[in-house]
Coordinates of C-alpha atoms in Angstrom, one line a residue:
Chain A
M9 CA 12.6 20.3 27.5
S10 CA 11.5 18.8 24.2
R11 CA 9.7 15.5 24.0
V12 CA 11.1 12.7 21.9
A13 CA 9.1 9.5 21.0
T14 CA 10.2 6.8 18.7
L15 CA 7.6 5.3 16.3
G16 CA 6.4 1.8 17.1
S17 CA 7.1 0.8 13.5
S18 CA 10.7 1.9 13.4
F19 CA 13.0 -0.4 15.5
R20 CA 14.3 -3.2 13.4
D21 CA 17.0 -1.5 11.3
P22 CA 20.1 -0.4 13.3
S23 CA 20.9 2.1 10.5
G24 CA 18.5 4.6 12.1
F25 CA 14.9 5.2 13.1
V26 CA 12.0 7.6 12.9
F27 CA 11.0 9.6 15.9
L28 CA 8.8 12.5 16.8
R29 CA 10.3 15.6 18.5
D30 CA 7.6 17.9 19.7
G31 CA 5.3 16.5 17.1
E32 CA 7.7 16.9 14.2
L33 CA 8.6 13.7 12.3
L34 CA 12.4 13.2 12.1
R35 CA 14.7 10.3 11.0
Q36 CA 17.9 9.7 12.8
V37 CA 20.9 8.2 10.8
N38 CA 23.1 6.2 13.1
A39 CA 26.9 6.1 13.0
P40 CA 27.3 2.5 11.6
Y41 CA 25.3 3.5 8.5
E42 CA 27.4 6.6 7.7
E43 CA 29.4 5.1 4.8
H44 CA 26.2 4.0 3.1
Y45 CA 24.4 7.2 3.8
R46 CA 27.2 9.3 2.3
A47 CA 27.3 7.0 -0.7
L48 CA 23.6 7.5 -1.2
R49 CA 24.0 11.3 -1.2
E50 CA 27.3 11.6 -3.0
S51 CA 26.6 9.1 -5.8
G52 CA 23.6 11.2 -6.9
L53 CA 21.2 8.3 -6.2
Y54 CA 19.3 10.3 -3.6
D55 CA 18.7 13.2 -6.0
E56 CA 17.8 10.9 -8.9
L57 CA 15.3 8.9 -6.9
V58 CA 13.7 12.0 -5.4
S59 CA 13.3 13.8 -8.7
A60 CA 11.8 10.6 -10.2
G61 CA 9.3 10.6 -7.4
L62 CA 10.5 7.2 -6.2
L63 CA 12.0 8.3 -2.8
I64 CA 10.5 10.5 -0.2
P65 CA 12.3 13.9 -0.1
S66 CA 14.1 14.6 3.2
E67 CA 15.9 17.7 4.3
E68 CA 19.0 17.3 6.5
V69 CA 18.5 19.3 9.7
D70 CA 20.6 20.3 12.7
L71 CA 22.3 17.3 14.3
R72 CA 21.3 18.7 17.7
L73 CA 17.7 17.5 17.0
A74 CA 18.9 13.9 17.2
A75 CA 17.2 11.5 19.6
D76 CA 20.5 10.1 21.0
E77 CA 24.2 10.3 20.7
N78 CA 24.5 7.7 17.9
A79 CA 23.4 10.0 15.2
I80 CA 25.5 11.2 12.4
A81 CA 22.7 13.0 10.6
V82 CA 19.0 13.9 11.2
L83 CA 16.5 14.1 8.4
R84 CA 13.2 15.8 8.2
P85 CA 11.2 13.7 5.6
E86 CA 8.2 15.1 3.8
R87 CA 5.2 14.1 5.8
I88 CA 3.0 11.5 4.1
P89 CA -0.6 12.6 4.4
F90 CA -2.0 9.2 5.1
I91 CA -0.1 6.0 6.1
S92 CA -1.7 3.0 4.4
Y93 CA -0.7 -0.7 4.6
P94 CA -0.3 -3.4 1.9
Y95 CA -3.3 -5.3 3.3
E96 CA -5.4 -2.3 2.5
W97 CA -4.2 -1.9 -1.1
A98 CA -5.8 -2.9 -4.3
F99 CA -4.0 -5.4 -6.6
S100 CA -2.6 -2.7 -8.9
Q101 CA -1.4 -0.7 -5.9
L102 CA 0.6 -3.7 -4.7
K103 CA 1.8 -4.4 -8.2
D104 CA 2.9 -0.8 -8.7
A105 CA 4.6 -0.8 -5.4
A106 CA 6.5 -4.0 -6.4
L107 CA 7.6 -2.6 -9.7
A108 CA 8.6 0.7 -8.0
T109 CA 10.7 -1.3 -5.6
L110 CA 12.5 -3.1 -8.5
E111 CA 13.0 0.1 -10.3
I112 CA 14.6 1.6 -7.3
F113 CA 16.8 -1.4 -7.0
E114 CA 17.9 -1.1 -10.7
R115 CA 18.6 2.7 -10.3
A116 CA 20.6 2.0 -7.1
W117 CA 22.5 -0.8 -8.9
E118 CA 23.7 1.7 -11.5
K119 CA 25.3 3.7 -8.7
G120 CA 26.9 0.7 -7.0
M121 CA 24.3 0.3 -4.3
V122 CA 21.5 -2.2 -3.5
L123 CA 18.3 -2.3 -1.5
K124 CA 19.0 -4.0 1.7
D125 CA 15.3 -4.6 2.4
A126 CA 12.2 -4.9 0.2
S127 CA 9.4 -4.6 2.7
A128 CA 6.0 -3.6 1.2
F129 CA 5.6 -1.5 4.3
N130 CA 8.4 0.7 3.2
I131 CA 6.3 1.9 0.3
Q132 CA 3.6 4.5 0.7
F133 CA 1.3 6.3 -1.8
L134 CA 2.1 10.0 -2.2
R135 CA 0.4 12.2 -4.8
G136 CA -1.2 9.0 -6.2
K137 CA 2.1 7.2 -6.8
P138 CA 4.1 4.6 -4.8
V139 CA 7.2 6.1 -3.1
L140 CA 9.9 4.5 -0.9
M141 CA 9.7 6.2 2.5
D142 CA 12.8 4.6 4.0
T143 CA 15.8 6.6 3.1
L144 CA 18.1 4.2 4.9
S145 CA 17.1 1.1 2.7
F146 CA 20.3 1.4 0.7
E147 CA 23.7 0.0 1.1
K148 CA 26.9 -0.3 -1.0
Y149 CA 27.0 -3.4 -3.1
R150 CA 29.6 -5.9 -2.0
E151 CA 31.0 -8.1 -4.8
G152 CA 29.8 -11.7 -4.6
E153 CA 26.9 -11.1 -2.3
P154 CA 23.4 -12.3 -3.2
W155 CA 20.4 -9.9 -2.7
V156 CA 19.6 -10.3 0.9
A157 CA 16.0 -9.0 0.5
Y158 CA 15.1 -11.5 -2.2
R159 CA 13.0 -13.7 0.1
Q160 CA 11.3 -10.7 1.6
F161 CA 10.4 -9.3 -1.8
C162 CA 8.9 -12.7 -2.8
Q163 CA 6.9 -12.9 0.4
H164 CA 5.7 -9.3 0.5
F165 CA 5.0 -8.8 -3.2
L166 CA 5.2 -11.7 -5.5
A167 CA 3.3 -14.2 -3.4
P168 CA 0.2 -12.0 -2.7
L169 CA 0.2 -10.8 -6.3
A170 CA 0.2 -14.3 -7.6
L171 CA -2.5 -15.4 -5.2
I172 CA -4.8 -12.5 -6.1
S173 CA -4.1 -12.9 -9.8
M174 CA -4.5 -16.7 -10.0
V175 CA -6.8 -17.6 -7.1
D176 CA -8.9 -14.8 -5.5
A177 CA -8.6 -11.1 -4.7
R178 CA -9.7 -11.7 -1.1
L179 CA -6.4 -13.5 -0.5
G180 CA -4.7 -10.1 -0.5
S181 CA -6.0 -9.7 3.1
M182 CA -3.7 -12.5 4.2
L183 CA -1.0 -9.8 4.4
R184 CA -2.9 -8.6 7.5
S185 CA -2.2 -11.8 9.4
N186 CA 1.3 -12.3 7.8
L187 CA 3.1 -9.0 8.3
D188 CA 6.3 -10.3 7.0
G189 CA 4.7 -11.5 3.8
I190 CA 2.9 -14.7 2.8
P191 CA 5.1 -17.7 3.5
L192 CA 6.1 -19.3 0.2
D193 CA 5.3 -22.8 1.2
L194 CA 1.7 -21.7 2.0
T195 CA 1.5 -19.8 -1.3
C196 CA 2.5 -23.1 -3.1
R197 CA -0.4 -24.9 -1.3
L198 CA -2.9 -22.2 -2.3
L199 CA -1.8 -21.7 -5.9
P200 CA -3.4 -23.9 -8.6
N201 CA -1.2 -26.5 -10.4
S202 CA -1.4 -24.4 -13.6
A203 CA 0.7 -21.8 -11.8
R204 CA 3.7 -24.1 -12.2
F205 CA 3.6 -23.5 -16.0
K206 CA 4.5 -19.9 -15.5
A207 CA 8.3 -19.9 -15.5
G208 CA 8.7 -17.0 -13.1
I209 CA 6.1 -18.3 -10.6
L210 CA 7.7 -21.8 -10.8
T211 CA 11.1 -20.3 -10.1
H212 CA 10.5 -17.6 -7.5
I213 CA 7.7 -19.3 -5.6
F214 CA 7.6 -23.1 -6.1
M215 CA 11.4 -23.8 -6.4
H216 CA 12.2 -21.1 -4.0
A217 CA 9.9 -22.6 -1.4
K218 CA 11.5 -26.0 -2.0
A219 CA 14.9 -24.5 -1.4
Q220 CA 13.7 -23.1 1.9
S221 CA 12.1 -26.3 3.1
G222 CA 13.5 -28.3 6.1
A223 CA 15.8 -30.8 4.3
G224 CA 17.2 -28.3 2.0
A225 CA 17.8 -25.8 4.7
E226 CA 19.5 -28.3 7.1
S227 CA 21.9 -29.5 4.5
S228 CA 22.8 -26.0 3.6
Q229 CA 23.7 -24.9 7.1
G230 CA 27.0 -23.2 7.3
K231 CA 27.2 -22.7 3.5
T232 CA 27.8 -19.2 2.2
A233 CA 26.1 -18.2 -1.0
R234 CA 28.2 -16.3 -3.5
M235 CA 26.7 -14.7 -6.5
G236 CA 28.1 -12.7 -9.4
A237 CA 27.0 -9.2 -10.0
F238 CA 25.5 -10.1 -13.4
A239 CA 23.4 -12.8 -11.8
V240 CA 21.9 -10.4 -9.3
Q241 CA 20.9 -8.1 -12.1
A242 CA 19.4 -11.1 -14.0
L243 CA 17.5 -12.1 -10.9
V244 CA 15.9 -8.7 -10.5
A245 CA 15.2 -8.4 -14.2
N246 CA 13.5 -11.8 -14.0
L247 CA 11.4 -10.8 -11.0
K248 CA 10.2 -7.7 -13.0
A249 CA 9.3 -9.9 -16.0
T250 CA 7.4 -12.2 -13.7
I251 CA 5.4 -9.4 -12.1
K252 CA 4.6 -7.3 -15.1
P253 CA 2.2 -9.8 -16.8
L254 CA 0.2 -10.6 -13.6
Q255 CA -3.3 -9.3 -13.8
Y256 CA -6.4 -9.1 -11.8
K257 CA -9.7 -9.1 -13.7
P258 CA -12.7 -8.8 -11.4
E259 CA -15.9 -10.3 -12.5
G260 CA -19.4 -10.2 -11.2
T261 CA -18.7 -8.5 -7.9
V262 CA -21.4 -6.4 -6.2
W263 CA -19.6 -3.1 -5.9
G264 CA -17.4 -2.9 -8.9
D265 CA -20.5 -2.3 -11.1
Y266 CA -22.6 -0.6 -8.3
Y267 CA -23.5 2.5 -10.2
E268 CA -24.8 0.4 -13.1
H269 CA -27.3 -1.3 -10.7
T270 CA -28.2 1.6 -8.4
N271 CA -31.8 2.7 -8.1
Y272 CA -30.7 6.3 -8.6
S273 CA -32.1 8.1 -11.7
G274 CA -29.8 10.5 -13.5
E275 CA -31.6 13.5 -12.0
A276 CA -31.3 12.0 -8.5
M277 CA -27.6 11.3 -8.9
D278 CA -27.0 14.9 -10.2
S279 CA -28.9 16.2 -7.1
K280 CA -26.9 14.1 -4.8
H281 CA -23.6 15.3 -6.3
A282 CA -24.7 18.9 -5.9
M283 CA -25.8 18.3 -2.3
V284 CA -22.6 16.5 -1.3
R285 CA -20.6 19.4 -2.7
S286 CA -22.8 21.9 -0.9
F287 CA -22.6 20.0 2.4
L288 CA -18.8 19.8 2.1
E289 CA -18.7 23.6 1.5
S290 CA -20.7 24.0 4.7
V291 CA -18.1 22.3 6.9
D292 CA -16.4 25.0 8.9
P293 CA -13.4 25.4 9.0
K294 CA -12.7 24.1 5.5
P295 CA -11.7 20.5 5.9
A296 CA -8.2 19.3 5.0
T297 CA -8.8 15.6 5.3
C298 CA -11.8 13.4 4.4
W299 CA -12.6 9.7 4.6
D300 CA -15.3 8.4 2.3
L301 CA -16.6 5.2 3.9
G302 CA -18.2 2.7 1.5
A303 CA -16.9 4.8 -1.3
N304 CA -17.3 2.2 -4.0
T305 CA -15.3 3.4 -7.0
G306 CA -14.8 6.9 -5.5
E307 CA -17.5 8.8 -7.4
F308 CA -18.3 11.1 -4.4
S309 CA -14.8 11.0 -2.9
R310 CA -13.7 12.8 -6.1
I311 CA -15.9 15.7 -5.2
A312 CA -14.0 16.1 -1.9
A313 CA -10.6 15.6 -3.7
S314 CA -11.6 18.2 -6.3
M315 CA -12.1 20.7 -3.5
G316 CA -8.5 20.3 -2.5
I317 CA -9.3 17.9 0.4
Q318 CA -6.9 15.0 1.0
T319 CA -9.3 12.1 0.6
V320 CA -9.2 8.4 1.3
A321 CA -11.9 6.3 -0.4
W322 CA -12.5 3.2 1.6
D323 CA -14.4 0.2 0.4
V324 CA -14.7 -3.5 1.2
D325 CA -14.8 -4.7 -2.4
P326 CA -11.4 -5.4 -4.0
A327 CA -12.9 -4.8 -7.4
A328 CA -14.3 -1.4 -6.6
V329 CA -11.0 -0.3 -5.0
E330 CA -9.1 -1.6 -8.0
K331 CA -11.2 0.4 -10.4
A332 CA -10.9 3.5 -8.2
Y333 CA -7.1 3.2 -8.2
L334 CA -6.9 2.6 -11.9
D335 CA -8.9 5.8 -12.4
V336 CA -6.7 7.7 -10.0
R337 CA -3.6 6.5 -12.0
E338 CA -5.1 7.3 -15.3
R339 CA -6.4 10.8 -14.3
R340 CA -3.2 11.5 -12.3
E341 CA -5.3 12.4 -9.3
E342 CA -3.0 13.5 -6.4
L343 CA -5.4 13.9 -3.5
L344 CA -7.4 10.7 -3.7
L345 CA -6.3 7.4 -2.2
P346 CA -8.6 4.4 -2.7
L347 CA -8.1 1.7 -0.1
R348 CA -9.8 -1.6 1.0
Q349 CA -11.5 -1.7 4.4
D350 CA -14.1 -4.0 5.9
L351 CA -15.9 -1.6 8.3
T352 CA -17.4 -4.6 10.2
N353 CA -13.9 -5.8 10.9
P354 CA -11.6 -2.7 10.5
S355 CA -7.8 -2.8 10.4
P356 CA -6.6 -3.3 14.0
D357 CA -3.4 -2.3 15.7
L358 CA -0.9 -5.0 14.6
G359 CA 2.7 -6.1 14.9
W360 CA 5.1 -6.0 17.9
A361 CA 3.2 -5.0 21.0
S362 CA 0.4 -4.0 18.7
H363 CA 2.2 -0.8 17.9
E364 CA 3.8 -1.4 14.5
R365 CA 0.8 -0.9 12.3
D366 CA -2.0 1.5 13.4
S367 CA -5.6 0.6 13.4
L368 CA -8.1 2.5 11.3
T369 CA -9.3 4.4 14.3
A370 CA -5.8 5.3 15.4
R371 CA -5.2 7.0 12.0
G372 CA -8.2 9.2 12.5
P373 CA -10.1 11.3 13.2
V374 CA -10.4 13.2 10.0
D375 CA -12.0 16.6 9.4
V376 CA -14.9 15.3 7.6
L377 CA -16.3 11.8 7.1
M378 CA -18.7 10.7 4.3
A379 CA -21.0 7.7 4.8
L380 CA -23.2 7.7 1.8
A381 CA -25.7 4.9 1.5
L382 CA -23.6 3.0 4.1
V383 CA -25.7 2.9 7.3
H384 CA -28.3 0.4 6.0
H385 CA -25.5 -2.1 5.1
L386 CA -24.1 -1.9 8.6
A387 CA -27.4 -1.7 10.4
I388 CA -29.5 -4.2 8.3
G389 CA -26.8 -6.1 6.4
N390 CA -24.7 -6.7 9.5
N391 CA -27.2 -6.2 12.4
V392 CA -25.1 -3.4 14.0
P393 CA -27.3 -1.3 16.3
L394 CA -27.8 2.3 14.9
S395 CA -26.4 3.8 18.1
W396 CA -23.2 1.7 17.6
V397 CA -23.0 2.8 14.0
C398 CA -23.2 6.5 15.1
E399 CA -20.7 6.0 17.9
F400 CA -18.2 4.5 15.4
L401 CA -18.7 7.4 13.0
A402 CA -18.1 9.8 15.8
S403 CA -14.8 8.1 16.6
L404 CA -13.6 8.7 13.0
G405 CA -14.6 12.2 12.0
K406 CA -15.2 15.7 13.4
W407 CA -17.9 16.3 10.9
A408 CA -19.9 13.7 8.9
I409 CA -22.1 13.7 5.8
V410 CA -24.4 10.7 6.2
E411 CA -27.1 9.5 3.8
F412 CA -29.9 7.6 5.5
V413 CA -31.7 5.1 3.3
P414 CA -35.2 4.2 4.8
K415 CA -37.0 0.9 4.5
E416 CA -39.2 2.2 1.7
D417 CA -36.1 2.4 -0.5
S418 CA -35.9 -0.5 -3.0
Q419 CA -32.3 -1.3 -2.0
V420 CA -33.3 -1.8 1.6
Q421 CA -36.4 -3.7 0.5
R422 CA -34.2 -6.0 -1.5
M423 CA -32.0 -6.6 1.6
L424 CA -35.0 -7.4 3.7
A425 CA -36.7 -9.6 1.1
G426 CA -34.8 -12.7 2.2
R427 CA -34.9 -12.2 5.9
K428 CA -37.0 -11.3 8.9
D429 CA -37.3 -7.6 9.6
V430 CA -35.9 -7.4 13.2
F431 CA -35.1 -3.7 12.9
P432 CA -38.1 -1.9 14.5
D433 CA -35.9 1.2 15.3
Y434 CA -34.6 1.5 11.7
H435 CA -36.3 4.6 10.6
E436 CA -35.4 8.3 10.3
C437 CA -36.5 9.1 13.9
G438 CA -34.5 6.2 15.3
F439 CA -31.5 7.3 13.2
E440 CA -31.7 10.9 14.3
A441 CA -32.0 9.8 18.0
A442 CA -28.9 7.7 17.6
V443 CA -27.1 10.5 15.8
R444 CA -27.9 13.1 18.5
E445 CA -26.0 11.1 21.1
H446 CA -22.8 12.2 19.4
F447 CA -23.5 14.8 16.8
E448 CA -25.4 18.0 16.3
I449 CA -27.6 17.9 13.1
V450 CA -26.5 21.0 11.1
R451 CA -28.3 20.3 7.9
Q452 CA -30.9 17.7 6.8
E453 CA -32.3 17.6 3.3
K454 CA -34.2 15.1 1.2
I455 CA -32.4 13.9 -1.9
P456 CA -34.8 14.9 -4.8
H457 CA -36.4 12.0 -6.6
T458 CA -35.6 9.6 -3.8
V459 CA -36.9 8.7 -0.4
R460 CA -33.4 9.2 1.1
T461 CA -32.1 12.0 3.4
L462 CA -28.7 13.6 3.5
Y463 CA -27.5 14.8 6.9
L464 CA -24.6 17.1 7.8
L465 CA -23.5 16.3 11.3
K466 CA -21.0 18.1 13.6
L467 CA -19.4 16.2 16.5
K468 CA -20.6 17.5 19.9
Chain B
M17 CA 3.7 6.7 18.7
F18 CA 5.3 4.3 21.2
E19 CA 8.0 5.1 23.7
V20 CA 10.3 2.1 24.0
P21 CA 14.0 1.7 24.4
M22 CA 15.4 1.2 20.9
L23 CA 16.2 -2.4 19.9
Q24 CA 19.6 -1.6 18.4
N25 CA 22.6 -3.6 17.5
L26 CA 25.0 -0.9 16.4
H27 CA 27.5 -3.4 15.1
A28 CA 25.2 -5.2 12.7
L29 CA 24.3 -3.5 9.4
G30 CA 22.8 -6.6 7.7
Y31 CA 19.8 -6.6 9.9
L32 CA 17.6 -8.6 7.6
D33 CA 17.8 -12.4 7.6
G34 CA 17.9 -13.4 3.9
G35 CA 17.3 -17.1 4.8
T36 CA 20.0 -19.6 4.0
G37 CA 17.8 -21.6 1.6
S38 CA 16.8 -18.4 -0.2
M39 CA 20.4 -17.1 -0.5
L40 CA 21.7 -20.4 -1.9
F41 CA 18.8 -20.8 -4.2
Q42 CA 19.1 -17.3 -5.7
A43 CA 22.9 -17.8 -6.1
A44 CA 22.2 -21.0 -8.1
M45 CA 19.2 -19.7 -10.0
G46 CA 20.8 -16.3 -10.6
S47 CA 23.6 -18.0 -12.6
L48 CA 21.0 -19.7 -14.8
L49 CA 19.0 -16.6 -15.2
A50 CA 22.1 -14.7 -16.1
V51 CA 22.6 -16.9 -19.2
G52 CA 19.1 -16.0 -20.4
Y53 CA 19.5 -12.3 -19.4
F54 CA 22.9 -12.1 -21.1
T55 CA 21.5 -13.5 -24.3
A56 CA 18.4 -11.2 -24.2
T57 CA 20.4 -8.1 -23.5
Q58 CA 23.4 -8.8 -25.7
W59 CA 21.5 -10.5 -28.5
G60 CA 21.5 -7.3 -30.7
R61 CA 25.3 -7.0 -30.3
F62 CA 25.8 -10.7 -31.1
K63 CA 23.6 -10.5 -34.1
A64 CA 25.4 -7.4 -35.4
F65 CA 28.8 -9.0 -34.7
F66 CA 28.0 -12.3 -36.5
L67 CA 26.3 -10.5 -39.4
G68 CA 29.4 -8.3 -39.6
V69 CA 31.6 -11.4 -39.7
L70 CA 29.5 -13.1 -42.2
T71 CA 29.2 -10.0 -44.4
G72 CA 32.9 -9.4 -44.1
R73 CA 33.7 -12.9 -45.2
A74 CA 31.3 -12.7 -48.0
T75 CA 32.9 -9.4 -49.1
K76 CA 36.4 -10.9 -48.9
Q77 CA 35.3 -14.0 -50.9
T78 CA 33.7 -11.8 -53.5
Q79 CA 36.9 -9.7 -53.7
S80 CA 39.1 -12.8 -53.9

């Protein structure tokens, strides 16, 4: 008997849901959605969006694979290599996802359909580009109806983009505590007064929030909104025009310009590149997935990606991740996904019953992990015991390439300059002892022209 | 992966709550935006039409 399990993130929409059958990811289309599903297919919208790379391709499979008797179709969507969440994206990733959502809406509109939801969680990054993964997000347009997902779009996309652009990039992480987007009244309180001078922000955030507020909402109970088709089109065009000029210009962050302030000489950097490549080649069997922790702008992640390994470049700094993503976009890199992650407070399981959004750990382990010049930030910068650092690394990867930076290194000396050295065990021997609790040391080499050591570790 | 009974209402397609305030606001604002949008998208046609009318009149006047 085959085993069927629904996904914790797929329960809200009665049109259908995603489930696993014997480990295979499938999407069930339910009977009430049939009319809309057929319209999606027969109007040519599905083919158009898939060929434009805006919608995840899905193959219709045998109806007998359905999870229950409500199905009218079963789809097998292309598997997305790594599921990321909006609170892990850089500014430009969120902006590109917003613009992709609006483009999908406009293309659907041309075929007499609309997007019935506009959740940022419906967008994933596939081959370096944002793609809608919910095939059931479309419904036939009904004359006179406003866009039901307008509020959701403003909360999921416009509010965080405006906050990052006009206040601080760190506010992007508010999406982690507000899974249905940042409430507009809160956004109004956080935005500077000057934001009111931008017509789109004034309209879609400030005035929109006012319309949602208590008095307005009470007086409008029972009223039904009617809206002409041209007005819906105008609204979406205006949202697009509001989002396009929003920009994030990082300044003076530590990591965004890391490689300009590193203590590596050109020769040492070249050697490290060659060693990382060689270590990756030593991983057996050849890895398919890689996480580069503390990747900065993804310089070393690109080595893994260039070897055909699906790579996620994690970093805590929004500026570094932004730069990494802009480079990915410019170079059309398909195997590299830069994402934000604070390893001292990693993404937890979130949402209903803590099962809607997976934690960082739940999305692992990967075949190979890279932690280059990271351990001292965790051990000295955050006082995490070395044994805990190694235990954490062991939970994320089957193999690990780890760079150990000793106290003699100028970067560590700088970290210790302003504080008491309470790390008697922080040395190579202490590190190796901690590593051996979980890993076997396969290779261990000094990085030429530095005091640092690179380790290739295999999980025990 | 989470094995739960599905929370399904098979009679409700519009599962998303658009929010009364938001729906009324966009209906009102959409009409205003439509004026600007119409002008922006149709301005070229307007211009061509009026220029045509003016040019036509001018030609007629010249002819007369």
